[in-house]
mmCIF file of C-alpha atoms in Angstrom:
data_model
loop_
_atom_site.group_PDB
_atom_site.id
_atom_site.type_symbol
_atom_site.label_atom_id
_atom_site.label_comp_id
_atom_site.label_asym_id
_atom_site.label_seq_id
_atom_site.Cartn_x
_atom_site.Cartn_y
_atom_site.Cartn_z
ATOM 1 C CA MET A 163 0.201 0.224 0.374
ATOM 2 C CA LEU A 164 1.010 3.513 -0.887
ATOM 3 C CA PRO A 165 2.237 5.830 2.022
ATOM 4 C CA LYS A 166 -0.846 8.333 1.946
ATOM 5 C CA VAL A 167 0.329 11.786 1.480
ATOM 6 C CA ILE A 168 -1.642 15.928 1.984
ATOM 7 C CA LEU A 169 0.164 18.567 0.266
ATOM 8 C CA LEU A 170 0.185 22.202 2.569
ATOM 9 C CA ALA A 171 0.867 25.165 0.917
ATOM 10 C CA CYS A 172 1.766 28.255 2.714
ATOM 11 C CA GLY A 173 1.597 32.042 1.407
ATOM 12 C CA SER A 174 -0.158 35.360 1.020
ATOM 13 C CA PHE A 175 -1.983 34.176 -1.969
ATOM 14 C CA SER A 176 -2.733 37.741 -2.569
ATOM 15 C CA PRO A 177 -4.688 37.423 -4.898
ATOM 16 C CA PRO A 178 -4.389 33.505 -5.752
ATOM 17 C CA THR A 179 -3.741 32.870 -9.236
ATOM 18 C CA PRO A 180 -4.110 29.438 -10.890
ATOM 19 C CA MET A 181 -0.589 28.780 -10.558
ATOM 20 C CA HIS A 182 -0.997 28.441 -7.132
ATOM 21 C CA PHE A 183 -3.497 25.404 -7.595
ATOM 22 C CA ARG A 184 -1.651 24.127 -10.319
ATOM 23 C CA MET A 185 1.004 23.462 -8.334
ATOM 24 C CA PHE A 186 -0.732 20.810 -6.271
ATOM 25 C CA GLU A 187 -2.148 19.362 -9.609
ATOM 26 C CA ILE A 188 1.622 18.543 -10.872
ATOM 27 C CA ALA A 189 2.535 17.004 -7.535
ATOM 28 C CA ARG A 190 -0.061 14.992 -7.668
ATOM 29 C CA ASP A 191 0.619 13.777 -11.340
ATOM 30 C CA HIS A 192 3.720 12.890 -10.570
ATOM 31 C CA PHE A 193 3.466 10.796 -7.636
ATOM 32 C CA GLN A 194 0.777 8.717 -9.142
ATOM 33 C CA GLN A 195 3.212 8.257 -12.149
ATOM 34 C CA MET A 196 6.128 7.437 -10.121
ATOM 35 C CA GLY A 197 4.229 5.442 -7.756
ATOM 36 C CA THR A 198 5.641 6.815 -4.535
ATOM 37 C CA ALA A 199 2.657 8.076 -2.649
ATOM 38 C CA ASP A 200 -1.209 8.107 -2.539
ATOM 39 C CA VAL A 201 -2.248 12.142 -2.415
ATOM 40 C CA VAL A 202 -5.291 12.239 -0.982
ATOM 41 C CA ALA A 203 -5.799 15.864 -0.160
ATOM 42 C CA GLY A 204 -4.610 19.315 -0.703
ATOM 43 C CA VAL A 205 -4.757 22.575 1.800
ATOM 44 C CA VAL A 206 -3.962 26.039 1.127
ATOM 45 C CA SER A 207 -2.890 28.203 4.433
ATOM 46 C CA PRO A 208 -3.445 31.798 3.721
ATOM 47 C CA VAL A 209 -0.965 33.742 5.949
ATOM 48 C CA HIS A 210 -1.719 35.895 9.109
ATOM 49 C CA ASP A 211 -2.381 39.856 8.392
ATOM 50 C CA SER A 212 0.401 40.339 10.707
ATOM 51 C CA TYR A 213 2.970 39.485 7.990
ATOM 52 C CA GLY A 214 3.045 42.246 6.678
ATOM 53 C CA LYS A 215 4.067 41.684 3.065
ATOM 54 C CA LYS A 216 3.417 44.505 0.662
ATOM 55 C CA GLY A 217 0.009 44.109 -1.472
ATOM 56 C CA LEU A 218 -1.335 42.242 1.757
ATOM 57 C CA VAL A 219 -5.187 42.958 1.481
ATOM 58 C CA ALA A 220 -7.018 41.339 4.914
ATOM 59 C CA ALA A 221 -7.021 37.842 5.970
ATOM 60 C CA LYS A 222 -11.055 37.590 4.803
ATOM 61 C CA HIS A 223 -10.670 39.091 1.343
ATOM 62 C CA ARG A 224 -7.587 36.764 1.024
ATOM 63 C CA THR A 225 -10.104 33.504 2.186
ATOM 64 C CA SER A 226 -12.688 34.008 0.333
ATOM 65 C CA MET A 227 -10.810 34.760 -3.359
ATOM 66 C CA LEU A 228 -9.577 31.133 -2.302
ATOM 67 C CA LYS A 229 -12.719 29.636 -1.759
ATOM 68 C CA LEU A 230 -14.313 31.303 -4.535
ATOM 69 C CA ALA A 231 -11.299 29.939 -7.000
ATOM 70 C CA LEU A 232 -11.001 26.488 -5.203
ATOM 71 C CA LYS A 233 -14.930 25.597 -5.738
ATOM 72 C CA THR A 234 -14.228 24.187 -8.986
ATOM 73 C CA SER A 235 -11.531 21.188 -6.792
ATOM 74 C CA ASP A 236 -13.162 18.357 -5.130
ATOM 75 C CA TRP A 237 -9.640 17.655 -3.296
ATOM 76 C CA ILE A 238 -7.946 20.878 -2.324
ATOM 77 C CA ARG A 239 -9.469 22.900 0.376
ATOM 78 C CA VAL A 240 -8.576 26.275 2.651
ATOM 79 C CA SER A 241 -7.587 26.136 6.176
ATOM 80 C CA GLU A 242 -8.215 29.425 7.580
ATOM 81 C CA TRP A 243 -5.921 28.241 11.352
ATOM 82 C CA GLU A 244 -3.166 30.589 10.570
ATOM 83 C CA THR A 245 -5.116 33.829 10.104
ATOM 84 C CA LEU A 246 -7.603 33.093 13.105
ATOM 85 C CA GLN A 247 -4.027 33.212 15.276
ATOM 86 C CA ASP A 248 -2.953 36.140 17.544
ATOM 87 C CA GLY A 249 -0.164 37.050 15.067
ATOM 88 C CA TRP A 250 2.634 35.475 12.160
ATOM 89 C CA THR A 251 3.010 31.945 12.254
ATOM 90 C CA ARG A 252 6.211 30.197 11.081
ATOM 91 C CA THR A 253 5.453 27.740 8.003
ATOM 92 C CA ARG A 254 7.219 24.772 10.941
ATOM 93 C CA VAL A 255 4.187 25.432 13.262
ATOM 94 C CA THR A 256 1.895 25.799 10.634
ATOM 95 C CA LEU A 257 3.147 22.250 9.616
ATOM 96 C CA GLN A 258 3.075 20.696 13.077
ATOM 97 C CA TYR A 259 -0.900 21.884 13.814
ATOM 98 C CA HIS A 260 -2.293 20.316 10.755
ATOM 99 C CA GLN A 261 -0.313 17.089 10.986
ATOM 100 C CA ASN A 262 -0.872 16.924 14.600
ATOM 101 C CA TYR A 263 -4.751 17.528 14.138
ATOM 102 C CA ILE A 264 -4.670 14.403 11.473
ATOM 103 C CA ASN A 265 -2.848 12.064 14.007
ATOM 104 C CA SER A 266 -5.581 12.740 16.522
ATOM 105 C CA LEU A 267 -8.563 12.267 13.893
ATOM 106 C CA LEU A 268 -6.914 8.696 12.719
ATOM 107 C CA SER A 269 -5.877 8.020 16.707
ATOM 108 C CA GLU A 270 -8.145 4.857 17.815
ATOM 109 C CA GLU A 271 -9.117 6.845 21.067
ATOM 110 C CA ASN A 272 -10.776 10.108 18.727
ATOM 111 C CA ASN A 273 -14.498 9.930 19.020
ATOM 112 C CA ARG A 274 -15.117 13.234 16.960
ATOM 113 C CA GLU A 275 -17.983 12.295 14.321
ATOM 114 C CA THR A 276 -17.194 15.470 12.218
ATOM 115 C CA ILE A 277 -13.800 16.770 10.888
ATOM 116 C CA PRO A 278 -13.077 20.492 9.611
ATOM 117 C CA ALA A 279 -13.954 21.718 6.535
ATOM 118 C CA TRP A 280 -9.811 21.699 5.127
ATOM 119 C CA LEU A 281 -9.736 17.923 5.393
ATOM 120 C CA PRO A 282 -11.439 15.648 3.466
ATOM 121 C CA ASN A 283 -14.949 13.608 4.791
ATOM 122 C CA SER A 284 -13.282 10.396 4.084
ATOM 123 C CA LEU A 285 -10.400 10.591 6.126
ATOM 124 C CA LYS A 286 -11.841 8.809 9.232
ATOM 125 C CA GLN A 287 -12.010 5.890 6.944
ATOM 126 C CA MET A 288 -8.390 5.970 6.529
ATOM 127 C CA SER A 289 -5.992 3.052 8.409
ATOM 128 C CA GLY A 290 -2.638 3.727 8.666
ATOM 129 C CA THR A 291 -0.578 7.436 8.516
ATOM 130 C CA VAL A 292 -0.627 10.156 6.888
ATOM 131 C CA GLN A 293 1.886 12.391 5.833
ATOM 132 C CA VAL A 294 1.816 16.525 5.530
ATOM 133 C CA LYS A 295 4.053 17.589 3.040
ATOM 134 C CA LEU A 296 5.228 21.477 2.349
ATOM 135 C CA LEU A 297 4.413 22.051 -1.479
ATOM 136 C CA CYS A 298 6.485 25.095 -2.496
ATOM 137 C CA GLY A 299 8.202 26.394 -5.353
ATOM 138 C CA ALA A 300 12.158 26.503 -6.012
ATOM 139 C CA ASP A 301 12.382 30.204 -4.757
ATOM 140 C CA LEU A 302 11.770 29.167 -1.221
ATOM 141 C CA LEU A 303 14.204 25.929 -1.702
ATOM 142 C CA GLU A 304 16.380 28.773 -2.524
ATOM 143 C CA SER A 305 15.555 30.711 0.186
ATOM 144 C CA LEU A 306 16.415 27.504 2.488
ATOM 145 C CA SER A 307 19.845 27.120 1.561
ATOM 146 C CA VAL A 308 20.725 30.601 2.156
ATOM 147 C CA PRO A 309 22.715 31.008 5.550
ATOM 148 C CA GLY A 310 21.118 32.355 8.718
ATOM 149 C CA LEU A 311 17.532 33.111 6.578
ATOM 150 C CA TRP A 312 16.159 30.481 8.278
ATOM 151 C CA GLU A 313 16.635 28.896 11.983
ATOM 152 C CA ASN A 314 18.298 25.315 11.355
ATOM 153 C CA ASP A 315 15.722 23.844 14.094
ATOM 154 C CA ASP A 316 13.087 24.928 11.403
ATOM 155 C CA ILE A 317 14.775 23.488 8.292
ATOM 156 C CA GLU A 318 15.606 20.118 10.143
ATOM 157 C CA ALA A 319 12.215 20.112 11.706
ATOM 158 C CA ILE A 320 10.485 20.655 8.349
ATOM 159 C CA LEU A 321 12.849 18.104 6.100
ATOM 160 C CA GLY A 322 12.936 15.826 8.902
ATOM 161 C CA HIS A 323 9.494 15.297 10.081
ATOM 162 C CA HIS A 324 7.521 16.260 6.912
ATOM 163 C CA GLY A 325 9.290 16.318 3.511
ATOM 164 C CA LEU A 326 9.773 19.121 0.692
ATOM 165 C CA VAL A 327 7.586 18.827 -2.379
ATOM 166 C CA VAL A 328 9.242 21.484 -5.062
ATOM 167 C CA ILE A 329 7.808 22.350 -8.540
ATOM 168 C CA SER A 330 10.184 23.776 -10.555
ATOM 169 C CA ARG A 331 10.728 25.535 -13.640
ATOM 170 C CA SER A 332 11.979 24.177 -16.791
ATOM 171 C CA GLY A 333 15.614 24.872 -17.457
ATOM 172 C CA SER A 334 16.201 25.683 -13.646
ATOM 173 C CA ASN A 335 18.522 23.446 -11.609
ATOM 174 C CA PRO A 336 17.183 22.808 -8.085
ATOM 175 C CA GLU A 337 19.516 20.190 -7.190
ATOM 176 C CA GLN A 338 22.017 22.884 -7.072
ATOM 177 C CA PHE A 339 20.677 24.741 -4.223
ATOM 178 C CA ILE A 340 20.632 21.513 -2.592
ATOM 179 C CA PHE A 341 24.163 20.532 -3.339
ATOM 180 C CA ASN A 342 25.066 24.258 -1.809
ATOM 181 C CA SER A 343 23.410 23.382 1.300
ATOM 182 C CA ASP A 344 25.431 21.029 4.093
ATOM 183 C CA LEU A 345 21.894 20.908 5.831
ATOM 184 C CA LEU A 346 19.411 20.504 2.385
ATOM 185 C CA SER A 347 21.970 17.489 1.112
ATOM 186 C CA LYS A 348 21.549 15.643 4.645
ATOM 187 C CA TYR A 349 18.122 15.262 3.750
ATOM 188 C CA ARG A 350 17.873 14.895 0.096
ATOM 189 C CA ARG A 351 15.756 11.691 0.521
ATOM 190 C CA ASN A 352 13.152 13.926 1.738
ATOM 191 C CA ILE A 353 12.965 16.593 -1.239
ATOM 192 C CA THR A 354 10.760 15.639 -3.857
ATOM 193 C CA ILE A 355 11.580 17.854 -7.211
ATOM 194 C CA VAL A 356 8.994 17.806 -9.722
ATOM 195 C CA THR A 357 9.396 19.625 -13.594
ATOM 196 C CA ASN A 358 6.447 21.722 -14.544
ATOM 197 C CA TRP A 359 6.942 21.303 -18.203
ATOM 198 C CA VAL A 360 3.956 24.017 -18.452
ATOM 199 C CA PRO A 361 5.318 27.405 -17.965
ATOM 200 C CA ASN A 362 3.309 29.742 -16.586
ATOM 201 C CA GLU A 363 4.338 33.611 -15.149
ATOM 202 C CA VAL A 364 1.574 34.800 -14.105
ATOM 203 C CA SER A 365 1.806 36.037 -10.355
ATOM 204 C CA SER A 366 0.305 37.738 -7.742
ATOM 205 C CA THR A 367 2.550 40.674 -8.317
ATOM 206 C CA MET A 368 1.649 41.080 -11.585
ATOM 207 C CA ILE A 369 -1.993 40.962 -10.832
ATOM 208 C CA ARG A 370 -1.633 43.444 -8.292
ATOM 209 C CA ARG A 371 0.174 45.939 -10.826
ATOM 210 C CA LEU A 372 -2.195 44.979 -13.815
ATOM 211 C CA LEU A 373 -5.437 46.200 -11.418
ATOM 212 C CA SER A 374 -3.930 49.175 -9.786
ATOM 213 C CA ARG A 375 -3.181 50.089 -13.602
ATOM 214 C CA GLY A 376 -6.321 49.813 -14.436
ATOM 215 C CA GLN A 377 -5.912 47.305 -17.187
ATOM 216 C CA SER A 378 -8.026 43.668 -17.520
ATOM 217 C CA VAL A 379 -6.889 40.591 -15.606
ATOM 218 C CA LYS A 380 -9.204 38.745 -17.441
ATOM 219 C CA TYR A 381 -8.577 34.917 -18.218
ATOM 220 C CA LEU A 382 -5.799 35.516 -15.617
ATOM 221 C CA LEU A 383 -7.913 35.014 -12.463
ATOM 222 C CA GLU A 384 -11.229 33.387 -11.754
ATOM 223 C CA ASP A 385 -14.228 35.317 -13.343
ATOM 224 C CA THR A 386 -15.501 34.702 -9.657
ATOM 225 C CA VAL A 387 -12.143 35.976 -8.126
ATOM 226 C CA ILE A 388 -12.412 38.643 -10.544
ATOM 227 C CA ASP A 389 -16.007 39.778 -9.841
ATOM 228 C CA TYR A 390 -14.730 39.468 -5.748
ATOM 229 C CA ILE A 391 -11.990 41.697 -6.467
ATOM 230 C CA MET A 392 -13.987 44.763 -8.450
ATOM 231 C CA LYS A 393 -17.132 44.635 -5.559
ATOM 232 C CA ASN A 394 -14.225 44.837 -2.586
ATOM 233 C CA SER A 395 -12.029 47.416 -5.043
ATOM 234 C CA LEU A 396 -8.733 45.360 -3.719
ATOM 235 C CA PHE A 397 -5.680 45.994 -4.797
ATOM 236 C CA GLY A 398 -6.109 49.436 -5.803
ATOM 237 C CA ALA A 399 -9.047 48.350 -8.710
ATOM 238 C CA ASN A 400 -11.367 50.789 -9.720
ATOM 239 C CA SER A 401 -14.631 49.849 -9.503
ATOM 240 C CA HIS A 402 -16.257 51.829 -12.381
ATOM 241 C CA LYS A 403 -15.494 51.074 -16.087
ATOM 242 C CA TYR A 404 -15.786 54.307 -18.657
ATOM 243 C CA ILE A 405 -17.392 53.662 -22.097
ATOM 244 C CA LEU A 406 -17.663 57.095 -24.257
ATOM 245 C CA THR A 407 -21.049 58.536 -25.448
ATOM 246 C CA PRO A 408 -21.885 60.002 -28.383
ATOM 247 C CA ASN A 409 -22.926 63.217 -26.436
ATOM 248 C CA HIS A 410 -19.319 65.098 -26.080
ATOM 249 C CA ASN A 411 -20.861 66.319 -22.815
ATOM 250 C CA GLU A 412 -21.399 63.062 -21.221
ATOM 251 C CA ILE A 413 -19.396 60.076 -19.697
ATOM 252 C CA ALA A 414 -21.687 56.983 -19.291
ATOM 253 C CA TYR A 415 -19.517 54.899 -16.607
ATOM 254 C CA LEU A 416 -20.591 51.106 -15.361
ATOM 255 C CA GLN A 417 -20.268 50.751 -11.488
ATOM 256 C CA ALA A 418 -19.869 47.849 -9.683
ATOM 257 C CA PRO A 419 -22.618 47.260 -6.985
ATOM 258 C CA SER A 420 -21.705 48.402 -3.639
ATOM 259 C CA PRO A 421 -21.545 45.487 -0.750
ATOM 260 C CA GLY A 422 -23.792 45.338 1.797
ATOM 261 C CA ASN A 423 -26.396 47.618 0.122
ATOM 262 C CA GLY A 424 -28.061 45.180 -1.800
ATOM 263 C CA ASP A 425 -27.089 46.006 -5.566
ATOM 264 C CA ASP A 426 -26.997 43.038 -6.951
ATOM 265 C CA GLY A 427 -26.228 43.999 -10.746
ATOM 266 C CA ILE A 428 -23.765 46.333 -12.782
ATOM 267 C CA VAL A 429 -25.867 50.284 -12.909
ATOM 268 C CA LEU A 430 -25.138 52.372 -15.869
ATOM 269 C CA ASN A 431 -24.999 55.898 -14.722
ATOM 270 C CA LEU A 432 -25.111 58.833 -16.507
ATOM 271 C CA HIS A 433 -23.493 61.743 -16.135
ATOM 272 C CA LYS A 434 -23.888 65.596 -17.661
ATOM 273 C CA VAL A 435 -20.951 67.844 -17.758
ATOM 274 C CA ASP A 436 -22.353 71.544 -17.801
ATOM 275 C CA ASN A 437 -20.262 74.635 -18.469
ATOM 276 C CA SER A 438 -18.871 75.339 -15.421
ATOM 277 C CA GLY A 439 -17.054 72.093 -15.161
ATOM 278 C CA HIS A 440 -19.104 70.250 -12.411
ATOM 279 C CA GLN A 441 -20.853 67.004 -13.265
ATOM 280 C CA ARG A 442 -24.050 66.411 -12.273
ATOM 281 C CA GLN A 443 -26.687 63.220 -11.798
ATOM 282 C CA TYR A 444 -28.411 62.889 -14.999
ATOM 283 C CA GLU A 445 -29.871 59.451 -15.093
ATOM 284 C CA ASP A 446 -29.767 56.462 -13.531
ATOM 285 C CA MET A 447 -30.674 53.675 -15.845
ATOM 286 C CA ASP A 448 -29.856 49.933 -15.574
ATOM 287 C CA GLU A 449 -28.462 48.354 -18.726
ATOM 288 C CA THR A 450 -31.737 46.450 -19.632
ATOM 289 C CA ASP A 451 -33.553 50.150 -19.554
ATOM 290 C CA TYR A 452 -32.256 50.804 -23.108
ATOM 291 C CA GLY A 453 -34.300 47.299 -24.595
ATOM 292 C CA SER A 454 -37.260 48.327 -23.073
ATOM 293 C CA GLN A 455 -40.228 50.496 -24.839
ATOM 294 C CA ARG A 456 -39.808 53.176 -21.958
ATOM 295 C CA SER A 457 -36.096 54.410 -22.903
ATOM 296 C CA LEU A 458 -37.049 54.382 -26.790
ATOM 297 C CA GLU A 459 -39.938 57.034 -26.060
ATOM 298 C CA SER A 460 -39.047 61.040 -26.654
ATOM 299 C CA SER A 461 -40.595 63.408 -24.421
ATOM 300 C CA THR A 462 -40.726 67.399 -24.000
ATOM 301 C CA ASN A 463 -38.775 69.239 -21.359
ATOM 302 C CA GLY A 464 -40.162 71.731 -19.474
ATOM 303 C CA SER A 465 -39.548 74.139 -22.349
ATOM 304 C CA GLY A 466 -41.425 71.944 -24.977
ATOM 305 C CA GLU A 467 -38.377 71.420 -26.764
ATOM 306 C CA LEU A 468 -38.650 67.204 -27.887
ATOM 307 C CA VAL A 469 -36.092 65.504 -25.709
ATOM 308 C CA ARG A 470 -34.674 62.245 -27.608
ATOM 309 C CA PRO A 471 -33.721 59.335 -26.058
ATOM 310 C CA LYS A 472 -30.014 58.918 -25.095
ATOM 311 C CA MET A 473 -29.190 55.783 -27.086
ATOM 312 C CA PHE A 474 -25.207 54.557 -27.261
ATOM 313 C CA CYS A 475 -25.537 53.554 -30.966
ATOM 314 C CA CYS A 476 -26.988 56.527 -32.917
ATOM 315 C CA GLY A 477 -26.441 59.464 -30.099
ATOM 316 C CA ASP A 478 -28.776 63.080 -30.587
ATOM 317 C CA SER A 479 -28.860 62.941 -34.281
ATOM 318 C CA LEU A 480 -30.530 60.754 -36.522
ATOM 319 C CA ASN A 481 -29.097 62.103 -39.720
ATOM 320 C CA MET A 482 -26.258 58.694 -39.950
ATOM 321 C CA LYS A 483 -24.295 58.033 -42.272
ATOM 322 C CA THR A 484 -23.476 53.504 -42.374
ATOM 323 C CA LEU A 485 -23.160 50.944 -45.005
ATOM 324 C CA ARG A 486 -24.283 48.198 -45.291
ATOM 325 C CA ASN A 487 -22.853 46.241 -47.933
ATOM 326 C CA ARG A 488 -21.230 43.685 -46.480
ATOM 327 C CA PRO A 489 -21.721 40.795 -43.335
ATOM 328 C CA GLY A 490 -20.940 42.496 -40.339
ATOM 329 C CA GLN A 491 -21.706 46.378 -40.868
ATOM 330 C CA ALA A 492 -24.608 48.111 -39.112
ATOM 331 C CA VAL A 493 -27.886 49.253 -40.777
ATOM 332 C CA GLN A 494 -30.855 51.356 -40.330
ATOM 333 C CA ILE A 495 -34.169 50.988 -39.269
ATOM 334 C CA ARG A 496 -36.425 52.918 -39.292
ATOM 335 C CA THR A 497 -39.907 53.098 -36.795
ATOM 336 C CA ASP A 498 -42.950 54.728 -38.203
ATOM 337 C CA ALA A 499 -46.430 55.864 -36.054
ATOM 338 C CA SER A 500 -47.765 52.696 -35.979
ATOM 339 C CA GLY A 501 -45.344 50.485 -34.756
ATOM 340 C CA SER A 502 -43.652 48.783 -37.880
ATOM 341 C CA HIS A 503 -40.116 48.819 -38.617
ATOM 342 C CA SER A 504 -38.556 49.074 -42.007
ATOM 343 C CA THR A 505 -34.793 49.109 -43.637
ATOM 344 C CA VAL A 506 -33.642 51.686 -46.023
ATOM 345 C CA ASP A 507 -32.782 49.966 -49.037
ATOM 346 C CA THR A 508 -29.976 51.851 -50.018
ATOM 347 C CA ASP A 509 -26.351 51.500 -49.616
ATOM 348 C CA GLU A 510 -25.710 54.467 -48.210
ATOM 349 C CA VAL A 511 -28.427 55.512 -45.946
ATOM 350 C CA GLY A 512 -29.197 58.577 -43.980
ATOM 351 C CA GLU A 513 -27.529 60.941 -46.262
ATOM 352 C CA ASP A 514 -31.218 62.507 -47.532
ATOM 353 C CA ASP A 515 -33.527 60.954 -44.609
ATOM 354 C CA ASP A 516 -35.069 64.288 -42.765
ATOM 355 C CA ASP A 517 -37.872 62.395 -41.133
ATOM 356 C CA ASP A 518 -38.533 62.173 -37.640
ATOM 357 C CA SER A 519 -38.539 58.432 -36.862
ATOM 358 C CA THR A 520 -36.402 56.921 -34.219
ATOM 359 C CA CYS A 521 -33.875 54.576 -35.693
ATOM 360 C CA THR A 522 -31.430 51.826 -34.120
ATOM 361 C CA LEU A 523 -28.297 50.937 -35.613
ATOM 362 C CA THR A 524 -28.360 46.596 -35.714
ATOM 363 C CA ALA A 525 -25.010 44.817 -36.748
ATOM 364 C CA LEU A 526 -25.706 42.105 -38.485
ATOM 365 C CA PRO A 527 -23.151 39.096 -37.663
ATOM 366 C CA THR A 528 -20.265 38.295 -39.942
ATOM 367 C CA GLY A 529 -20.942 35.650 -42.192
ATOM 368 C CA VAL A 530 -24.851 35.951 -42.757
ATOM 369 C CA ASP A 531 -26.253 37.410 -45.692
ATOM 370 C CA ARG A 532 -28.755 40.432 -45.069
ATOM 371 C CA SER A 533 -31.138 39.240 -47.922
ATOM 372 C CA ASP A 534 -32.228 36.014 -45.840
ATOM 373 C CA GLY A 535 -30.372 35.702 -43.012
ATOM 374 C CA LYS A 536 -28.570 32.468 -43.392
ATOM 375 C CA GLU A 537 -25.320 31.357 -42.636
#
C-alpha cells in the first residue's frame, strides 16, 4: 500500500492565481506516475495579516477569494487556522499543527463525528498514517539554502518530519541549491523535485500591478475572483469602467454594486458636465432599460422642446451615414408611427433622411447574408 500524503501550501495568496493551484495538480500527477505516494488531499493555508507583506489584503478577503477559486476542485481546500492566530506563525508550526490534528483524527481514541472543512470526509475511514508535506516553488527551496535566513531547527523539522515537494521551472537547477547546502543535502531523500513543463509566469505581483493600473486581468484569474476584487475595490482596482458616449458633454460608466447595500447587478450611470466643469447626476439606468419601450420614447422638457432618448448607437443625431453592403456592417432601421419597422434599401443611408422616425443600429453577424439571414 502506498504511503498517504496531504500537500500543504503556505503563502500570501494576495490574490490567488491559477498557478497556486496548478502546483497541487502537478505534484499529484508526479506521485501517481511514479507510484511513490497516494495524495489524498491538498490544503492551502493563507498567512496571518500581521505578516506585513506589501500588497497583502485582509485575511477575510484572501480566504474568500481562495474559496471562490477552489469551488471547482474536489480535493484542494482552505485552512483558515493561520489567519485566526494572534500573529504570524512560522511554517514549521503550521505544518506541525495540521499534522498533529490529522494524527489525532486517525487515532483509535478519537470519537469525533465531524472533521474540519479543510480535510476530506473520507479521512475518518483511512487506516495507517497520513503525512503532511510542504508544497512550494523553487524560490522557497533556494531561500532554505541561504545561511542565516531560516532557523536550522526549523529546516530540520520541516525536512525531517514532513518533507518538501518542490515545483521547479523547466531549465532551472534546484539540485544546485541542495548541493550548496549541507543541511539540505542531509535530507535530500525527503525532497521531491517535480519539473513543471508548462510554464506560467502569472504571479500575484503581476496581477496587483495590472489592477492598480486599471488594466484587465480577464483570463488570468477565475471570473469569480475578479468579480470579488472589483466589488471590494481590492489592490487599487477601479470599480468604474468608463465608456465614451456620442454626446461630448456626457460620460457614462458602469459601476460595480456596492457591498452590503442590496445591489445585485451592474448599474449604468450617465453624468452630464455643465459649462462650469462641474458634474451633475443626469440619469440612473439599469443596462436592461435600453431594451424597454420606456427608454425608446421621446419626451419634452420644460420648455416644450423635443428630447430624444439617449442611445449609445445613435447619439442625438438621426442623420447618420452607415454602410450595409457587407456582413457585419450596421444597418438603419426605421420605426413609423404605427410601430412597424423597415430597413433602408439604399447602400448609403441617412444622407437624404429628414423624417423624425426613431432609429437604431443593428449589426449583422459576420458570415450572415443580410437578404435571407442564413449563413
